[in-house]
Short mmCIF file of C-alpha atoms and ligand atoms in Angstrom, two decimals:
data_model
loop_
_atom_site.label_atom_id
_atom_site.label_comp_id
_atom_site.label_asym_id
_atom_site.label_seq_id
_atom_site.Cartn_x
_atom_site.Cartn_y
_atom_site.Cartn_z
CA MET A 1 34.43 41.04 6.59
CA THR A 2 31.60 39.31 4.96
CA LYS A 3 30.92 39.53 1.01
CA VAL A 4 28.56 39.20 -1.32
CA THR A 5 29.21 39.02 -5.52
CA PHE A 6 26.61 38.48 -7.92
CA LEU A 7 27.37 36.37 -10.10
CA GLY A 8 24.44 35.87 -12.31
CA GLY A 9 20.87 36.57 -12.83
CA CYS A 10 20.98 40.50 -13.24
CA HIS A 11 18.33 42.43 -15.04
CA ARG A 12 17.01 39.16 -16.32
CA VAL A 13 15.83 36.36 -15.65
CA GLY A 14 18.09 32.89 -15.78
CA ALA A 15 21.68 32.22 -14.79
CA SER A 16 21.42 33.03 -10.76
CA ALA A 17 23.71 32.77 -8.83
CA VAL A 18 24.91 34.76 -6.05
CA LEU A 19 28.40 34.32 -4.24
CA VAL A 20 28.68 35.11 -0.04
CA GLU A 21 31.86 34.65 0.93
CA GLN A 22 33.25 35.04 5.15
CA GLY A 23 36.56 34.76 5.64
CA ALA A 24 37.36 31.31 3.95
CA ALA A 25 33.70 30.17 4.50
CA ARG A 26 32.49 30.44 1.20
CA VAL A 27 28.78 29.29 -0.17
CA VAL A 28 27.30 29.33 -3.37
CA MET A 29 23.97 30.31 -3.41
CA ASP A 30 21.70 28.82 -6.93
CA TYR A 31 23.70 28.73 -10.07
CA GLY A 32 21.45 28.72 -13.04
CA THR A 33 21.02 28.12 -16.71
CA ALA A 34 19.77 31.29 -19.63
CA PHE A 35 18.55 29.69 -22.27
CA ASN A 36 18.90 32.97 -25.11
CA GLY A 37 21.01 35.47 -25.03
CA THR A 38 25.35 34.80 -24.86
CA SER A 39 25.76 34.18 -21.51
CA ARG A 40 24.44 30.87 -20.14
CA VAL A 41 26.25 30.06 -17.62
CA PRO A 42 26.73 32.52 -14.55
CA LEU A 43 30.18 34.39 -13.66
CA PRO A 44 33.50 31.18 -12.79
CA THR A 45 34.44 30.68 -9.60
CA SER A 46 36.65 29.01 -8.02
CA THR A 47 35.57 25.14 -6.50
CA ARG A 48 38.08 26.37 -3.18
CA ASN A 49 35.87 25.70 0.30
CA LEU A 50 33.29 26.07 -1.97
CA THR A 51 29.52 25.09 -0.37
CA SER A 52 26.06 25.07 -3.00
CA VAL A 53 23.09 25.73 -1.56
CA LEU A 54 19.94 25.41 -4.14
CA THR A 55 16.67 27.63 -4.14
CA HIS A 56 14.58 24.46 -6.51
CA ALA A 57 14.89 22.77 -9.11
CA HIS A 58 14.16 24.71 -11.93
CA LEU A 59 16.75 24.59 -14.01
CA ASP A 60 17.48 28.79 -14.65
CA HIS A 61 18.29 28.72 -10.71
CA SER A 62 20.02 24.69 -11.60
CA GLY A 63 21.09 24.15 -14.21
CA SER A 64 24.14 25.30 -14.04
CA LEU A 65 25.34 23.27 -10.53
CA PRO A 66 27.20 20.24 -12.22
CA LEU A 67 30.12 23.36 -13.16
CA ILE A 68 30.62 23.12 -10.47
CA THR A 69 30.08 20.81 -7.71
CA GLY A 70 30.59 18.11 -9.92
CA SER A 71 33.87 19.85 -10.09
CA GLN A 72 36.74 17.05 -9.97
CA ASN A 73 39.30 19.11 -8.00
CA HIS A 74 36.99 19.81 -4.91
CA ARG A 75 34.63 18.40 -3.25
CA VAL A 76 32.36 20.95 -3.26
CA PRO A 77 28.31 20.23 -1.82
CA LEU A 78 25.05 21.14 -2.57
CA TYR A 79 22.20 20.79 0.24
CA SER A 80 18.49 21.04 -0.79
CA THR A 81 15.29 20.53 0.24
CA PRO A 82 14.81 16.57 -0.29
CA LEU A 83 11.86 17.15 -2.81
CA THR A 84 14.23 19.76 -5.08
CA LYS A 85 17.50 16.90 -4.51
CA GLU A 86 15.23 14.22 -6.43
CA LEU A 87 13.57 16.86 -9.60
CA VAL A 88 16.89 18.39 -9.65
CA ARG A 89 18.51 14.72 -10.48
CA LEU A 90 15.78 14.61 -12.72
CA LEU A 91 15.95 18.17 -14.78
CA LEU A 92 20.13 17.74 -15.12
CA MET A 93 19.61 13.77 -16.32
CA ASP A 94 17.14 14.96 -18.46
CA MET A 95 19.17 17.54 -19.83
CA LEU A 96 22.21 15.96 -20.75
CA HIS A 97 19.72 13.49 -22.87
CA ILE A 98 18.26 16.49 -25.05
CA GLY A 99 21.30 19.12 -24.67
CA GLY A 100 24.28 15.93 -25.51
CA ASP A 101 27.89 18.05 -26.49
CA SER A 102 26.00 21.49 -26.00
CA LEU A 103 27.38 20.93 -22.83
CA ALA A 104 29.64 22.75 -20.96
CA PHE A 105 29.30 19.47 -18.35
CA GLU A 106 29.30 15.93 -19.47
CA ARG A 107 27.90 13.49 -16.65
CA LYS A 108 30.86 12.57 -14.88
CA GLU A 109 29.63 16.12 -13.48
CA VAL A 110 26.29 15.09 -12.87
CA GLN A 111 26.89 12.18 -11.25
CA THR A 112 29.77 14.09 -8.76
CA LEU A 113 26.88 16.71 -8.12
CA LEU A 114 24.54 14.03 -7.55
CA HIS A 115 27.02 12.12 -5.86
CA ASN A 116 27.82 14.42 -3.36
CA THR A 117 23.56 16.19 -2.82
CA HIS A 118 22.59 16.43 0.67
CA THR A 119 19.11 17.31 1.79
CA LEU A 120 17.88 20.08 4.79
CA GLU A 121 14.60 20.79 6.19
CA TYR A 122 13.25 23.62 5.81
CA GLY A 123 14.04 25.85 9.27
CA LYS A 124 17.34 23.67 10.33
CA PRO A 125 20.25 25.75 10.34
CA LEU A 126 23.33 24.74 9.27
CA GLN A 127 26.35 25.00 10.46
CA ILE A 128 29.21 25.35 7.79
CA HIS A 129 31.69 26.62 9.35
CA PRO A 130 32.73 28.43 12.45
CA LYS A 131 31.67 31.27 11.03
CA MET A 132 28.64 30.80 8.19
CA ARG A 133 25.37 28.76 8.90
CA PHE A 134 22.39 28.94 5.99
CA THR A 135 19.20 27.71 6.38
CA LEU A 136 15.74 26.53 4.29
CA LEU A 137 13.16 28.91 4.82
CA ASP A 138 9.76 28.40 2.56
CA ALA A 139 9.68 29.81 -0.69
CA GLY A 140 6.03 29.37 -2.03
CA HIS A 141 6.73 28.63 -5.44
CA ILE A 142 6.67 25.97 -6.44
CA PRO A 143 6.70 22.29 -4.07
CA GLY A 144 10.03 21.79 -2.27
CA SER A 145 11.70 25.42 -2.79
CA ALA A 146 13.45 27.25 0.17
CA SER A 147 14.53 31.16 0.37
CA ILE A 148 17.61 30.98 1.97
CA LEU A 149 18.78 33.20 5.37
CA VAL A 150 22.82 33.57 5.39
CA GLU A 151 24.24 34.26 8.82
CA THR A 152 27.89 34.54 9.26
CA GLU A 153 29.69 36.11 12.00
CA ALA A 154 32.96 37.95 12.24
CA ASN A 155 35.27 39.31 15.14
CA GLY A 156 35.13 43.45 15.29
CA GLY A 157 31.95 43.32 13.29
CA GLY A 158 31.14 42.32 9.17
CA ALA A 159 28.71 40.28 9.87
CA ALA A 160 26.15 40.00 8.10
CA ARG A 161 23.00 38.21 8.49
CA ILE A 162 21.37 37.84 4.57
CA LEU A 163 17.91 36.96 2.90
CA TYR A 164 18.46 35.67 -1.34
CA THR A 165 14.67 34.53 -1.48
CA GLY A 166 15.29 32.41 -4.69
CA ASP A 167 12.05 32.28 -6.80
CA LEU A 168 9.53 33.43 -4.59
CA ASN A 169 5.37 33.16 -3.43
CA THR A 170 3.56 35.06 -1.10
CA THR A 171 0.01 34.07 -2.91
CA ASP A 172 -1.70 30.40 -1.45
CA THR A 173 -2.50 28.13 -4.69
CA ARG A 174 -3.82 25.05 -4.71
CA LEU A 175 -0.86 23.06 -4.19
CA VAL A 176 1.62 25.06 -2.09
CA LYS A 177 1.35 28.01 0.60
CA GLY A 178 2.36 31.17 0.03
CA ALA A 179 6.05 32.52 2.17
CA GLN A 180 5.77 34.00 5.37
CA THR A 181 6.68 37.04 6.00
CA LEU A 182 9.85 38.58 7.13
CA ARG A 183 8.49 39.54 10.26
CA THR A 184 9.46 36.75 12.25
CA LEU A 185 12.84 36.76 10.67
CA GLY A 186 14.54 39.84 13.25
CA ASP A 187 16.70 42.16 11.64
CA LEU A 188 18.79 41.61 8.80
CA ASP A 189 21.31 43.36 6.59
CA LEU A 190 20.59 42.37 2.99
CA VAL A 191 17.21 41.72 0.43
CA ILE A 192 18.26 40.12 -2.33
CA VAL A 193 15.49 39.70 -3.83
CA GLU A 194 13.52 38.28 -6.81
CA SER A 195 11.71 41.04 -9.19
CA THR A 196 9.97 38.75 -12.36
CA TYR A 197 7.07 40.04 -11.83
CA ALA A 198 8.09 43.79 -9.92
CA ARG A 199 5.89 45.38 -12.15
CA GLU A 200 2.57 44.21 -12.31
CA ASN A 201 -0.07 42.81 -10.23
CA HIS A 202 -1.82 39.26 -11.38
CA PRO A 203 -5.68 39.05 -10.67
CA SER A 204 -6.97 36.27 -7.75
CA ARG A 205 -6.01 32.84 -7.58
CA ARG A 206 -9.73 31.75 -8.21
CA LYS A 207 -10.38 34.32 -10.88
CA VAL A 208 -8.49 32.79 -12.59
CA GLU A 209 -8.89 28.97 -12.24
CA GLU A 210 -12.83 30.55 -13.02
CA ALA A 211 -11.69 30.94 -16.56
CA PHE A 212 -9.75 28.15 -16.64
CA ILE A 213 -12.18 26.11 -15.76
CA GLU A 214 -14.77 27.89 -18.25
CA SER A 215 -12.75 27.28 -21.24
CA ALA A 216 -11.80 24.32 -20.69
CA ARG A 217 -15.58 23.26 -20.37
CA SER A 218 -17.40 25.28 -23.71
CA SER A 219 -13.81 23.72 -25.59
CA ILE A 220 -14.99 19.68 -23.91
CA GLU A 221 -18.87 19.71 -24.48
CA SER A 222 -18.44 21.01 -27.18
CA GLY A 223 -16.88 17.68 -29.32
CA GLY A 224 -13.59 19.59 -28.89
CA THR A 225 -10.29 18.35 -27.56
CA VAL A 226 -8.16 20.52 -24.93
CA LEU A 227 -4.76 20.83 -25.14
CA VAL A 228 -3.19 22.38 -21.93
CA PRO A 229 0.92 23.49 -23.51
CA SER A 230 2.44 23.81 -19.61
CA PHE A 231 6.26 24.07 -17.68
CA ALA A 232 6.90 19.54 -15.64
CA VAL A 233 7.59 21.57 -12.29
CA GLY A 234 5.50 22.64 -10.55
CA ARG A 235 2.68 23.77 -13.38
CA ALA A 236 0.97 21.12 -14.74
CA GLN A 237 1.04 19.27 -11.04
CA GLU A 238 -1.52 22.44 -10.13
CA ILE A 239 -3.15 22.18 -12.98
CA LEU A 240 -4.32 18.62 -12.73
CA THR A 241 -4.62 19.59 -9.66
CA VAL A 242 -7.23 22.49 -9.96
CA LEU A 243 -9.36 20.21 -12.90
CA ASP A 244 -9.28 17.47 -10.84
CA GLN A 245 -11.11 19.66 -7.78
CA HIS A 246 -13.18 20.54 -10.00
CA ARG A 247 -15.16 17.45 -10.92
CA HIS A 248 -17.70 18.11 -8.64
CA GLN A 249 -18.70 20.96 -11.85
CA GLY A 250 -19.72 18.86 -14.03
CA LEU A 251 -16.63 18.36 -15.64
CA ASP A 252 -15.40 15.00 -15.28
CA TYR A 253 -13.41 14.32 -18.16
CA PRO A 254 -9.96 11.70 -18.52
CA ILE A 255 -7.18 13.32 -18.05
CA PHE A 256 -3.94 12.87 -19.92
CA ILE A 257 -1.11 13.84 -19.03
CA ASP A 258 2.92 13.67 -20.95
CA GLY A 259 5.82 14.05 -21.51
CA MET A 260 8.72 15.53 -18.47
CA ALA A 261 5.48 16.39 -16.28
CA ARG A 262 4.49 13.10 -15.74
CA LYS A 263 7.77 11.83 -14.10
CA VAL A 264 7.82 15.22 -12.06
CA THR A 265 4.21 14.03 -11.15
CA ARG A 266 5.28 10.92 -9.72
CA ILE A 267 7.81 12.16 -7.96
CA LEU A 268 6.04 14.98 -6.54
CA GLN A 269 3.59 12.12 -5.29
CA GLN A 270 5.82 9.82 -3.35
CA HIS A 271 6.74 13.78 -1.51
CA ASN A 272 3.18 14.22 -1.10
CA LYS A 273 3.66 14.59 2.32
CA SER A 274 5.84 17.57 2.19
CA PHE A 275 3.51 20.18 0.70
CA ILE A 276 0.03 21.30 1.53
CA GLY A 277 -1.49 20.01 -1.95
CA GLY A 278 0.49 16.85 -1.46
CA PHE A 279 -3.25 15.37 -1.15
CA ASN A 280 -4.78 16.66 -3.91
CA LEU A 281 -2.78 16.21 -6.00
CA ASN A 282 -2.13 12.17 -5.57
CA LYS A 283 -5.86 12.11 -5.04
CA ALA A 284 -5.93 14.31 -9.57
CA ALA A 285 -2.51 12.14 -9.72
CA ASN A 286 -4.39 8.66 -9.45
CA LYS A 287 -7.59 9.27 -11.49
CA ALA A 288 -5.14 10.80 -14.64
CA SER A 289 -4.28 8.67 -16.89
CA PHE A 290 -0.19 9.08 -17.76
CA ILE A 291 0.81 8.64 -21.77
CA ARG A 292 2.90 5.81 -21.99
CA ASN A 293 3.77 6.27 -26.40
CA ASN A 294 1.61 7.76 -29.33
CA SER A 295 -0.92 5.01 -29.43
CA ASP A 296 -1.93 6.71 -25.57
CA ARG A 297 -1.29 10.05 -27.57
CA LYS A 298 -3.73 8.36 -30.56
CA ALA A 299 -6.04 7.07 -27.99
CA ALA A 300 -5.77 10.65 -26.32
CA LEU A 301 -7.26 12.23 -29.07
CA ASN A 302 -10.14 10.16 -29.87
CA GLU A 303 -12.62 11.88 -27.98
CA PRO A 304 -13.23 15.14 -25.82
CA ALA A 305 -10.00 15.36 -23.54
CA ILE A 306 -7.90 17.81 -21.40
CA ILE A 307 -4.48 17.10 -22.24
CA ILE A 308 -1.67 18.97 -19.95
CA ALA A 309 1.99 18.37 -21.54
CA PRO A 310 4.94 20.27 -21.46
CA ALA A 311 6.08 22.43 -23.00
CA GLY A 312 5.03 25.35 -21.40
CA MET A 313 5.40 28.43 -24.11
CA LEU A 314 5.25 25.07 -26.81
CA LYS A 315 9.09 25.47 -27.53
CA GLY A 316 9.56 21.28 -28.86
CA GLY A 317 7.98 18.97 -26.09
CA THR A 318 5.12 16.70 -26.86
CA ALA A 319 2.55 19.09 -26.76
CA GLN A 320 3.71 19.97 -30.50
CA ILE A 321 2.43 16.93 -31.72
CA TYR A 322 -1.22 17.54 -29.94
CA LEU A 323 -1.06 20.87 -31.18
CA ARG A 324 -0.71 19.69 -34.84
CA ASN A 325 -3.60 17.04 -34.76
CA ILE A 326 -5.61 20.02 -32.94
CA ALA A 327 -5.31 22.85 -34.64
CA ALA A 328 -7.25 22.59 -37.24
CA ASP A 329 -10.68 21.67 -35.14
CA SER A 330 -12.75 24.75 -33.92
CA ARG A 331 -14.15 23.18 -31.22
CA SER A 332 -10.54 22.54 -29.58
CA SER A 333 -8.68 25.13 -28.11
CA VAL A 334 -5.14 25.91 -26.93
CA LEU A 335 -4.79 26.80 -22.80
CA LEU A 336 -1.95 28.82 -21.91
CA VAL A 337 -0.87 28.79 -18.47
CA GLY A 338 2.61 30.40 -18.46
CA LYS A 339 4.02 32.96 -18.90
CA GLN A 340 4.71 33.80 -23.11
CA LEU A 341 8.08 35.07 -23.15
CA PRO A 342 8.85 37.39 -27.01
CA GLY A 343 10.25 35.05 -29.88
CA THR A 344 8.83 31.89 -29.24
CA PRO A 345 6.02 29.82 -30.64
CA GLY A 346 3.85 29.89 -27.83
CA ALA A 347 3.80 33.55 -27.73
CA GLU A 348 3.92 33.77 -32.25
CA LEU A 349 0.63 31.74 -31.51
CA ILE A 350 -0.97 34.68 -29.01
CA GLU A 351 0.53 36.81 -31.56
CA SER A 352 -0.34 35.90 -34.69
CA GLY A 353 -2.30 33.21 -34.29
CA ARG A 354 -0.71 30.54 -36.27
CA ILE A 355 2.70 28.53 -35.09
CA PRO A 356 5.60 27.30 -36.10
CA LEU A 357 5.15 23.19 -35.97
CA ILE A 358 8.13 20.28 -36.83
CA GLY A 359 5.77 17.77 -38.55
CA LYS A 360 4.84 14.14 -37.71
CA HIS A 361 8.78 13.82 -40.69
CA GLN A 362 10.34 16.32 -39.62
CA GLU A 363 9.50 19.07 -41.95
CA PHE A 364 9.18 22.06 -40.12
CA SER A 365 5.73 23.95 -40.95
CA THR A 366 3.77 26.95 -39.71
CA TYR A 367 -0.19 25.74 -39.17
CA GLN A 368 -2.66 28.60 -38.87
CA VAL A 369 -4.69 27.96 -35.79
CA LYS A 370 -8.26 27.20 -35.68
CA ALA A 371 -8.58 26.10 -32.58
CA ARG A 372 -9.08 28.31 -29.65
CA VAL A 373 -6.36 30.17 -27.87
CA ALA A 374 -6.70 31.60 -24.24
CA SER A 375 -3.87 32.43 -21.85
CA PHE A 376 -4.50 32.97 -17.76
CA ASP A 377 -1.80 33.80 -14.80
CA PHE A 378 -1.24 30.97 -13.18
CA SER A 379 2.31 32.68 -12.01
CA CYS A 380 4.22 31.24 -9.06
CA HIS A 381 5.55 34.47 -8.86
CA VAL A 382 5.30 37.06 -6.91
CA GLY A 383 3.48 40.61 -7.90
CA ARG A 384 3.78 44.29 -7.44
CA GLN A 385 1.51 44.59 -4.57
CA ASP A 386 2.15 41.50 -2.60
CA VAL A 387 6.16 42.30 -2.99
CA LEU A 388 6.14 45.71 -1.57
CA HIS A 389 4.06 43.77 0.86
CA TYR A 390 6.81 41.87 1.79
CA LEU A 391 9.63 43.90 2.00
CA LYS A 392 7.90 46.57 3.90
CA GLN A 393 7.47 43.28 6.88
CA VAL A 394 11.25 43.35 7.13
CA GLN A 395 12.92 44.28 10.49
CA GLY A 396 16.02 45.78 10.94
CA ASN A 397 16.92 48.80 7.48
CA PRO A 398 18.52 46.49 5.26
CA SER A 399 19.95 47.39 2.10
CA ILE A 400 17.77 44.94 -1.03
CA LEU A 401 18.92 44.27 -4.63
CA THR A 402 17.03 43.43 -6.85
CA MET A 403 18.03 40.58 -9.79
CA HIS A 404 15.73 37.16 -11.19
CA GLY A 405 13.95 40.18 -14.16
CA GLU A 406 14.11 42.33 -17.03
CA SER A 407 15.84 44.73 -16.18
CA ALA A 408 13.43 48.06 -16.49
CA SER A 409 11.18 45.42 -14.01
CA CYS A 410 14.80 45.25 -11.38
CA GLU A 411 15.38 48.46 -12.35
CA ASN A 412 11.27 49.89 -10.70
CA LEU A 413 10.90 47.60 -7.90
CA ALA A 414 14.14 49.73 -6.49
CA LEU A 415 13.74 52.66 -7.67
CA THR A 416 10.15 51.88 -5.86
CA LEU A 417 11.66 50.54 -2.41
CA ASN A 418 13.63 53.39 -2.46
CA GLU A 419 11.33 56.08 -3.23
CA GLN A 420 8.53 55.02 -1.39
CA PHE A 421 9.80 53.56 0.99
CA GLY A 422 12.78 54.76 2.44
CA PHE A 423 15.12 51.37 2.12
CA GLU A 424 18.85 52.01 -0.09
CA ALA A 425 18.20 49.64 -2.54
CA GLN A 426 19.81 48.94 -5.96
CA ALA A 427 18.87 46.37 -9.06
CA ALA A 428 22.44 44.48 -8.66
CA THR A 429 24.32 44.26 -11.68
CA CYS A 430 26.37 40.82 -12.24
CA GLY A 431 30.42 40.75 -11.24
CA GLN A 432 29.17 43.61 -8.74
CA SER A 433 30.24 42.69 -5.15
CA ILE A 434 29.41 44.12 -1.70
CA SER A 435 31.02 43.90 1.62
CA PHE A 436 29.94 44.80 4.85
CA ASN A 437 32.80 45.76 7.65
ZN1 LIG B 1 11.45 29.03 -10.22
#
């Protein structure tokens, strides 16, 4: 019998984790953290006979891994693509640095995890037990991201072929190619699919890029600063590449990159042959200026320039420093390139034109932002039309379970798959198990 249990990431974005068991073989796919709500970590699971596999480095998939892969009781190997291995090292060390005592793990767990991490290339099956193997497939979400195909064997029935998409994108971006079609995967018994944007379609990337470039250009040409608050992993590097690719259209101004985005860019440059946009990113990064300290920041603000700095939702990070400086300047602009979740400073900025920021002397004050604020949909998650198209190509007649989305998105996608396409589909709930006999 093969059993699949949902440990987290159901009816929400955050703390994703799914366990597959077949006899003594056990594999957990992702073990992430959540940044809001009360359950910040997934449900616990025994570390006995456990192997862990990571789809990609984002902390909502990786942030609780030290709790299991850092186990001091059992050795729990972790598998990921080579690029994800480097990124997760950076992000977990940063999490230790920022989180300190508030975390449920310590440095020794992270060190054990890093010691037990192995790399696996796309498309190369790994037999972790006579009755279980898994394969990483390019998920098209960020460089190094993977979906996971788990295949189990059983005597007298109960074998299963399970696809866990992780975070998925089927559209090509400047950095990565969209995920491959399901048509070539053979018959599946279960598909676990993300639902982040299951209720909306994204505009075409080309149109988004054009609008973004036009906004940047108008600020720069009037002598302002363009601040692009950005997620550090993936988005910042895509924006850097987009800007560089438009230099020939007259947007040839200094580009600065700051904070964690800088370190991530360096790692992606080292692995630039492993993803399709690597060459162009390398070129763009070599022309950009990497901010090292406050005097670099001051210099960056002294001339018309574009500054890419985390955090994407303006919740901390060096973006806040720049925003404090340009808030009163109507020639400048703040170009938001990611979803601003309700309750974040970025969402408040869009709604009210005001933003609470920590000042130079650690005092907290609300700034009225005169700089122009605009949002651009550079999402790296599959939209509604595309996820339906992706799933329609599946072979066999699998059950489909939705997760990694607001409750309404998970439910809506399951309902559509059920009513319009005849799949047995439902929104997964935390703690739910499904068995194949
Ligand atoms: Zn992600």
